[in-house]
Short mmCIF file of C-alpha atoms in Angstrom, two decimals:
data_model
loop_
_atom_site.label_atom_id
_atom_site.label_comp_id
_atom_site.label_asym_id
_atom_site.label_seq_id
_atom_site.Cartn_x
_atom_site.Cartn_y
_atom_site.Cartn_z
CA MET A 1 -102.51 -51.01 28.75
CA THR A 2 -99.09 -53.29 28.87
CA THR A 3 -97.62 -52.02 32.28
CA LEU A 4 -98.56 -51.49 35.53
CA PRO A 5 -98.13 -48.10 37.34
CA PRO A 6 -94.75 -48.23 38.76
CA GLU A 7 -94.71 -49.25 42.44
CA SER A 8 -92.70 -47.90 45.23
CA VAL A 9 -90.96 -50.66 47.08
CA THR A 10 -88.71 -51.00 50.22
CA LEU A 11 -86.33 -53.41 49.88
CA THR A 12 -84.43 -54.86 53.52
CA ALA A 13 -80.71 -55.88 53.14
CA ALA A 14 -79.41 -58.58 55.08
CA ASP A 15 -77.71 -56.51 57.63
CA GLY A 16 -81.20 -54.35 58.22
CA GLN A 17 -80.51 -51.26 55.87
CA GLN A 18 -83.62 -50.14 54.10
CA LEU A 19 -83.26 -49.39 50.24
CA SER A 20 -85.52 -47.19 48.39
CA ALA A 21 -86.83 -48.98 44.90
CA ARG A 22 -89.25 -49.11 42.23
CA LEU A 23 -90.77 -51.74 40.36
CA PHE A 24 -92.18 -51.34 36.63
CA ALA A 25 -94.05 -54.32 35.89
CA PRO A 26 -95.84 -55.30 32.63
CA ALA A 27 -99.29 -56.39 32.72
CA PRO A 28 -99.52 -60.23 33.54
CA SER A 29 -100.65 -61.19 29.87
CA ALA A 30 -97.22 -59.23 28.46
CA PHE A 31 -94.97 -60.68 31.29
CA ASN A 32 -92.14 -62.40 29.15
CA GLY A 33 -91.14 -64.58 31.81
CA LEU A 34 -87.93 -62.56 32.89
CA THR A 35 -87.02 -59.91 35.65
CA LEU A 36 -84.69 -57.36 34.96
CA GLN A 37 -82.55 -55.63 37.96
CA ILE A 38 -80.95 -52.52 37.23
CA ASN A 39 -77.60 -52.08 39.20
CA GLY A 40 -76.68 -48.37 38.73
CA ALA A 41 -73.48 -46.43 38.72
CA THR A 42 -71.72 -44.78 41.71
CA GLY A 43 -73.62 -41.59 42.95
CA VAL A 44 -76.50 -42.12 40.41
CA PRO A 45 -79.94 -41.78 41.82
CA ARG A 46 -82.28 -44.68 40.71
CA GLY A 47 -84.34 -41.95 38.92
CA TYR A 48 -81.75 -42.00 36.30
CA TYR A 49 -82.74 -44.97 34.84
CA ASP A 50 -86.58 -44.85 34.91
CA ALA A 51 -86.97 -43.88 31.16
CA PHE A 52 -85.09 -47.17 30.64
CA ALA A 53 -87.00 -49.24 33.33
CA ALA A 54 -90.16 -48.16 31.90
CA TYR A 55 -89.36 -49.40 28.20
CA MET A 56 -88.15 -52.72 29.24
CA ALA A 57 -91.29 -53.15 31.10
CA GLY A 58 -93.07 -52.22 28.03
CA ARG A 59 -91.21 -54.91 26.12
CA GLY A 60 -92.15 -57.62 29.00
CA PHE A 61 -89.68 -57.71 31.90
CA ALA A 62 -90.55 -56.79 35.32
CA VAL A 63 -88.09 -54.40 35.99
CA LEU A 64 -86.26 -53.16 39.25
CA ASN A 65 -84.21 -49.90 40.07
CA PHE A 66 -83.17 -49.24 43.21
CA ASP A 67 -80.82 -46.66 45.35
CA TYR A 68 -77.69 -48.04 47.22
CA ARG A 69 -77.43 -47.35 50.85
CA GLY A 70 -76.14 -43.69 51.33
CA ILE A 71 -77.32 -42.59 48.07
CA ALA A 72 -80.71 -40.69 47.07
CA GLY A 73 -83.75 -42.23 48.41
CA SER A 74 -81.66 -44.75 50.36
CA ARG A 75 -79.53 -42.07 52.08
CA GLU A 76 -80.73 -42.60 55.48
CA THR A 77 -78.89 -45.23 57.68
CA SER A 78 -81.65 -47.57 59.08
CA PRO A 79 -81.93 -48.35 62.63
CA GLY A 80 -78.94 -51.02 63.73
CA ALA A 81 -77.58 -50.85 60.03
CA PRO A 82 -73.78 -50.18 59.86
CA ALA A 83 -72.70 -46.78 58.11
CA PRO A 84 -72.89 -47.06 54.19
CA ARG A 85 -69.76 -48.52 52.42
CA MET A 86 -69.51 -49.38 48.79
CA LEU A 87 -68.21 -52.96 49.98
CA ASP A 88 -72.04 -53.20 50.72
CA TRP A 89 -73.48 -52.13 47.60
CA ALA A 90 -71.88 -55.33 46.54
CA ARG A 91 -72.21 -57.47 49.34
CA HIS A 92 -75.87 -56.62 50.49
CA ASP A 93 -77.66 -54.01 48.47
CA ILE A 94 -77.33 -55.85 45.19
CA PRO A 95 -78.32 -59.29 46.72
CA ALA A 96 -81.45 -57.55 48.65
CA ALA A 97 -82.65 -56.39 44.99
CA ALA A 98 -82.00 -59.68 43.69
CA ALA A 99 -83.80 -61.58 46.57
CA PHE A 100 -87.01 -59.03 46.09
CA LEU A 101 -87.36 -60.24 42.73
CA SER A 102 -86.83 -63.72 43.41
CA GLN A 103 -89.64 -63.74 45.66
CA ARG A 104 -92.04 -61.84 43.83
CA PHE A 105 -91.53 -63.48 40.68
CA PRO A 106 -90.37 -67.17 41.75
CA GLU A 107 -90.47 -68.67 38.13
CA ALA A 108 -88.96 -66.06 36.45
CA ARG A 109 -85.58 -66.10 34.92
CA PRO A 110 -83.53 -63.27 36.22
CA CYS A 111 -81.45 -60.63 34.16
CA MET A 112 -79.35 -57.85 34.95
CA VAL A 113 -78.14 -54.72 33.42
CA GLY A 114 -75.44 -53.15 35.42
CA HIS A 115 -74.07 -49.50 34.96
CA SER A 116 -70.35 -48.89 35.66
CA PHE A 117 -70.00 -49.89 39.41
CA GLY A 118 -73.10 -52.14 38.76
CA GLY A 119 -71.55 -54.27 36.39
CA GLN A 120 -68.69 -54.98 38.55
CA ALA A 121 -70.00 -56.88 41.36
CA LEU A 122 -72.31 -59.71 39.59
CA GLY A 123 -70.26 -62.39 40.82
CA LEU A 124 -71.00 -61.36 44.70
CA LEU A 125 -74.55 -62.27 44.23
CA PRO A 126 -75.21 -65.46 46.66
CA ARG A 127 -76.65 -67.19 43.44
CA ALA A 128 -74.45 -65.77 40.97
CA GLU A 129 -74.73 -68.99 38.68
CA ASP A 130 -78.61 -68.19 38.36
CA ILE A 131 -78.03 -65.21 36.37
CA ALA A 132 -79.81 -66.03 32.81
CA ALA A 133 -78.40 -63.02 30.95
CA ALA A 134 -76.59 -59.89 31.63
CA ILE A 135 -75.52 -56.49 30.22
CA THR A 136 -73.01 -54.17 31.40
CA ILE A 137 -72.65 -50.28 30.12
CA GLY A 138 -69.20 -48.97 30.70
CA ALA A 139 -68.37 -51.00 33.50
CA GLN A 140 -64.68 -51.24 33.84
CA GLN A 141 -61.95 -52.59 36.22
CA GLY A 142 -61.47 -49.52 37.89
CA TYR A 143 -57.69 -49.56 38.67
CA TRP A 144 -56.30 -46.17 37.67
CA ARG A 145 -53.54 -47.40 35.50
CA ASN A 146 -56.29 -48.85 32.99
CA TRP A 147 -56.74 -45.60 31.85
CA PRO A 148 -55.14 -43.66 29.06
CA ALA A 149 -51.53 -42.01 29.88
CA ALA A 150 -52.84 -38.74 29.75
CA HIS A 151 -55.51 -39.57 32.54
CA GLN A 152 -53.27 -41.22 35.06
CA VAL A 153 -51.61 -38.02 36.74
CA ARG A 154 -55.09 -36.67 37.14
CA LEU A 155 -56.65 -39.80 38.43
CA ALA A 156 -53.64 -40.50 40.89
CA ALA A 157 -54.31 -37.25 42.48
CA ILE A 158 -57.91 -37.81 43.05
CA TRP A 159 -57.68 -41.37 44.59
CA TYR A 160 -54.48 -40.78 46.59
CA VAL A 161 -54.93 -37.21 47.69
CA ALA A 162 -58.06 -35.53 46.77
CA MET A 163 -60.84 -37.96 47.84
CA PRO A 164 -58.99 -38.92 51.22
CA LEU A 165 -58.60 -35.55 52.03
CA THR A 166 -61.80 -34.20 51.07
CA VAL A 167 -63.37 -37.28 53.43
CA ALA A 168 -60.92 -36.25 56.44
CA LEU A 169 -62.08 -32.61 56.13
CA ARG A 170 -66.06 -32.86 55.40
CA GLY A 171 -66.80 -36.27 56.18
CA HIS A 172 -68.24 -37.08 52.86
CA VAL A 173 -67.48 -36.30 49.10
CA PRO A 174 -69.79 -33.58 47.68
CA GLY A 175 -71.67 -34.63 44.53
CA ARG A 176 -70.24 -32.12 42.49
CA MET A 177 -66.69 -33.26 43.07
CA LEU A 178 -67.63 -36.18 40.71
CA GLY A 179 -71.01 -35.07 39.20
CA GLY A 180 -73.25 -37.37 40.92
CA GLU A 181 -75.07 -37.68 44.58
CA PRO A 182 -72.86 -36.92 47.41
CA LEU A 183 -70.89 -40.02 48.89
CA PRO A 184 -70.68 -41.21 52.34
CA ARG A 185 -67.46 -41.45 53.75
CA GLY A 186 -67.17 -45.30 53.91
CA VAL A 187 -68.57 -45.44 50.20
CA ALA A 188 -65.92 -42.84 49.08
CA LEU A 189 -62.85 -44.44 51.04
CA ASP A 190 -63.64 -47.85 49.37
CA TRP A 191 -63.81 -46.54 46.15
CA ALA A 192 -60.64 -44.65 46.47
CA ARG A 193 -58.91 -47.64 47.92
CA TRP A 194 -59.82 -50.16 45.28
CA CYS A 195 -59.26 -47.58 42.42
CA ARG A 196 -55.48 -47.59 43.49
CA THR A 197 -55.21 -51.24 44.13
CA PRO A 198 -54.40 -53.42 40.97
CA HIS A 199 -57.21 -56.03 41.38
CA TYR A 200 -59.59 -53.32 42.30
CA MET A 201 -62.30 -54.66 44.22
CA SER A 202 -61.30 -55.97 47.69
CA ASP A 203 -62.58 -56.86 51.18
CA ASP A 204 -61.19 -55.24 54.54
CA THR A 205 -58.11 -57.54 54.46
CA GLY A 206 -57.12 -56.46 50.66
CA LYS A 207 -58.23 -59.91 49.52
CA PRO A 208 -59.42 -59.63 45.59
CA LEU A 209 -63.35 -60.10 45.55
CA GLN A 210 -63.34 -60.26 41.76
CA PRO A 211 -62.26 -63.89 41.27
CA GLN A 212 -65.88 -64.66 42.51
CA ASN A 213 -66.76 -63.35 39.26
CA ARG A 214 -66.13 -66.73 37.67
CA ARG A 215 -69.38 -68.11 38.99
CA ILE A 216 -71.20 -66.02 36.21
CA ARG A 217 -71.65 -68.64 33.67
CA ALA A 218 -74.53 -66.63 31.56
CA PRO A 219 -74.48 -64.74 28.42
CA LEU A 220 -72.84 -61.21 29.14
CA ARG A 221 -73.01 -58.54 26.69
CA MET A 222 -70.06 -56.06 27.73
CA ILE A 223 -70.46 -52.61 26.09
CA SER A 224 -67.85 -49.76 26.15
CA PHE A 225 -68.04 -46.44 24.15
CA ALA A 226 -65.30 -44.92 22.47
CA ASP A 227 -66.11 -41.16 23.85
CA ASP A 228 -66.37 -42.80 27.27
CA VAL A 229 -62.59 -41.95 28.50
CA ASP A 230 -63.12 -40.24 31.84
CA PHE A 231 -64.96 -43.10 33.14
CA GLY A 232 -65.21 -46.28 31.02
CA PRO A 233 -62.07 -46.42 29.16
CA LYS A 234 -61.87 -49.45 26.69
CA ARG A 235 -58.90 -50.95 28.56
CA GLY A 236 -60.66 -50.86 31.80
CA VAL A 237 -63.62 -52.50 30.39
CA ASP A 238 -61.27 -55.14 28.71
CA ALA A 239 -59.68 -55.70 32.03
CA LEU A 240 -63.07 -56.47 33.61
CA ALA A 241 -64.31 -58.76 31.07
CA GLN A 242 -61.10 -61.20 31.54
CA THR A 243 -62.46 -61.40 35.61
CA TYR A 244 -65.65 -62.81 34.12
CA ALA A 245 -63.85 -66.12 32.74
CA GLY A 246 -66.74 -68.36 32.91
CA ALA A 247 -69.24 -66.39 30.82
CA ARG A 248 -70.03 -65.99 27.39
CA ILE A 249 -69.16 -62.78 26.79
CA ASP A 250 -70.56 -60.43 23.70
CA ARG A 251 -67.73 -57.58 24.06
CA GLN A 252 -68.89 -54.45 22.02
CA HIS A 253 -66.54 -51.19 21.62
CA ILE A 254 -69.21 -48.89 20.12
CA ALA A 255 -68.42 -45.25 18.56
CA PRO A 256 -71.36 -42.72 18.62
CA ARG A 257 -71.31 -42.57 15.16
CA ASP A 258 -71.76 -46.12 14.81
CA TRP A 259 -75.27 -45.27 16.22
CA GLY A 260 -75.80 -42.30 14.00
CA LEU A 261 -75.05 -39.88 17.38
CA GLN A 262 -72.75 -37.28 18.28
CA ARG A 263 -72.11 -38.27 21.76
CA ILE A 264 -72.95 -41.13 24.07
CA GLY A 265 -70.20 -40.99 26.97
CA HIS A 266 -70.73 -42.55 30.11
CA PHE A 267 -74.45 -41.69 31.03
CA GLY A 268 -75.77 -41.33 27.68
CA PHE A 269 -77.23 -44.79 27.04
CA PHE A 270 -79.86 -44.60 29.88
CA LYS A 271 -81.18 -40.94 28.53
CA ARG A 272 -84.92 -40.41 27.57
CA ASP A 273 -83.16 -39.15 23.97
CA MET A 274 -81.31 -42.67 23.20
CA PRO A 275 -82.72 -43.76 20.16
CA ALA A 276 -85.72 -46.52 20.57
CA GLU A 277 -84.06 -48.72 18.40
CA ARG A 278 -81.10 -49.29 20.69
CA TRP A 279 -83.18 -49.95 23.72
CA ALA A 280 -85.00 -52.30 21.45
CA GLU A 281 -82.09 -54.24 20.18
CA MET A 282 -81.03 -54.87 24.19
CA ALA A 283 -84.24 -56.13 25.06
CA GLU A 284 -84.21 -58.59 22.16
CA TRP A 285 -80.57 -59.67 23.14
CA LEU A 286 -81.64 -60.21 26.57
CA TYR A 287 -84.64 -62.05 25.86
CA ASN A 288 -82.96 -64.44 23.34
CA ALA A 289 -79.87 -64.95 25.36
CA ALA A 290 -81.89 -65.79 28.70
CA TYR A 291 -83.80 -68.13 26.77
CA ARG A 292 -80.47 -69.61 25.00
CA LYS A 293 -82.34 -68.73 21.43
CA SER A 294 -80.49 -68.57 18.11
CA ASP A 295 -82.98 -66.97 16.52
CA SER A 296 -84.12 -63.11 16.35
CA ARG A 297 -87.60 -63.39 18.02
CA ALA A 298 -88.44 -59.91 19.68
CA ALA A 299 -88.81 -59.80 23.49
#
């Protein structure tokens, strides 16, 4: 057996919020010296990434996936912690996961996979410059005008009207509204505010946060899919790529037919039926990028 049984763990963020997480680790003899943190998309529970996490553990990575505060297994607010906000997913939750892996595997090189929102906040890690390699899937600069013109009226209605009004009336955003977990009040309002703002991610004063992405110096593969127009349009992903000015970017825009598939969309890459060779190629790329290898040695 090359992997250990998945381990349920609890992370504690700097502000006291506890987060539900799961560690997928290879057997010590199979460990390739790399950790892999999976930063999920907005409203997507960590279990969605379990198949991918288990596969990557089988390729030698020590893999952690986790729920952001206010979502799924981390839904309950911990005593003394503030109400959930999307800003704190970036400021506290992603760093808490990175700190756990650093403590558990102190000699390992840290890698990350960021799905949608999970790829937007890499630069906010306290030691972002230590990331050895990263892949983003459908991660975009979420300002609504980065979408094709045909989508902009609908998006403006969501960010300026529907989401603020829903929060005012119900105190949260139901999961069915956007196809994921329910979003707490603070998370939804942060998200709507960012999507109305040309520079997108910002603090409470409106100061842009994305300039910190320049701290990422690692190889960074940024993937978008031609049939992911609703959530990860090419223009939006290209705009995010520009904020990672210090990274060595491998930008890929893929049509499903390029991979012999009918559809991938925003969520298909992590589904169990994704052809194994696609995950294998990502494992190999991360391994080679993290160790700065030019050969094709597999992880």
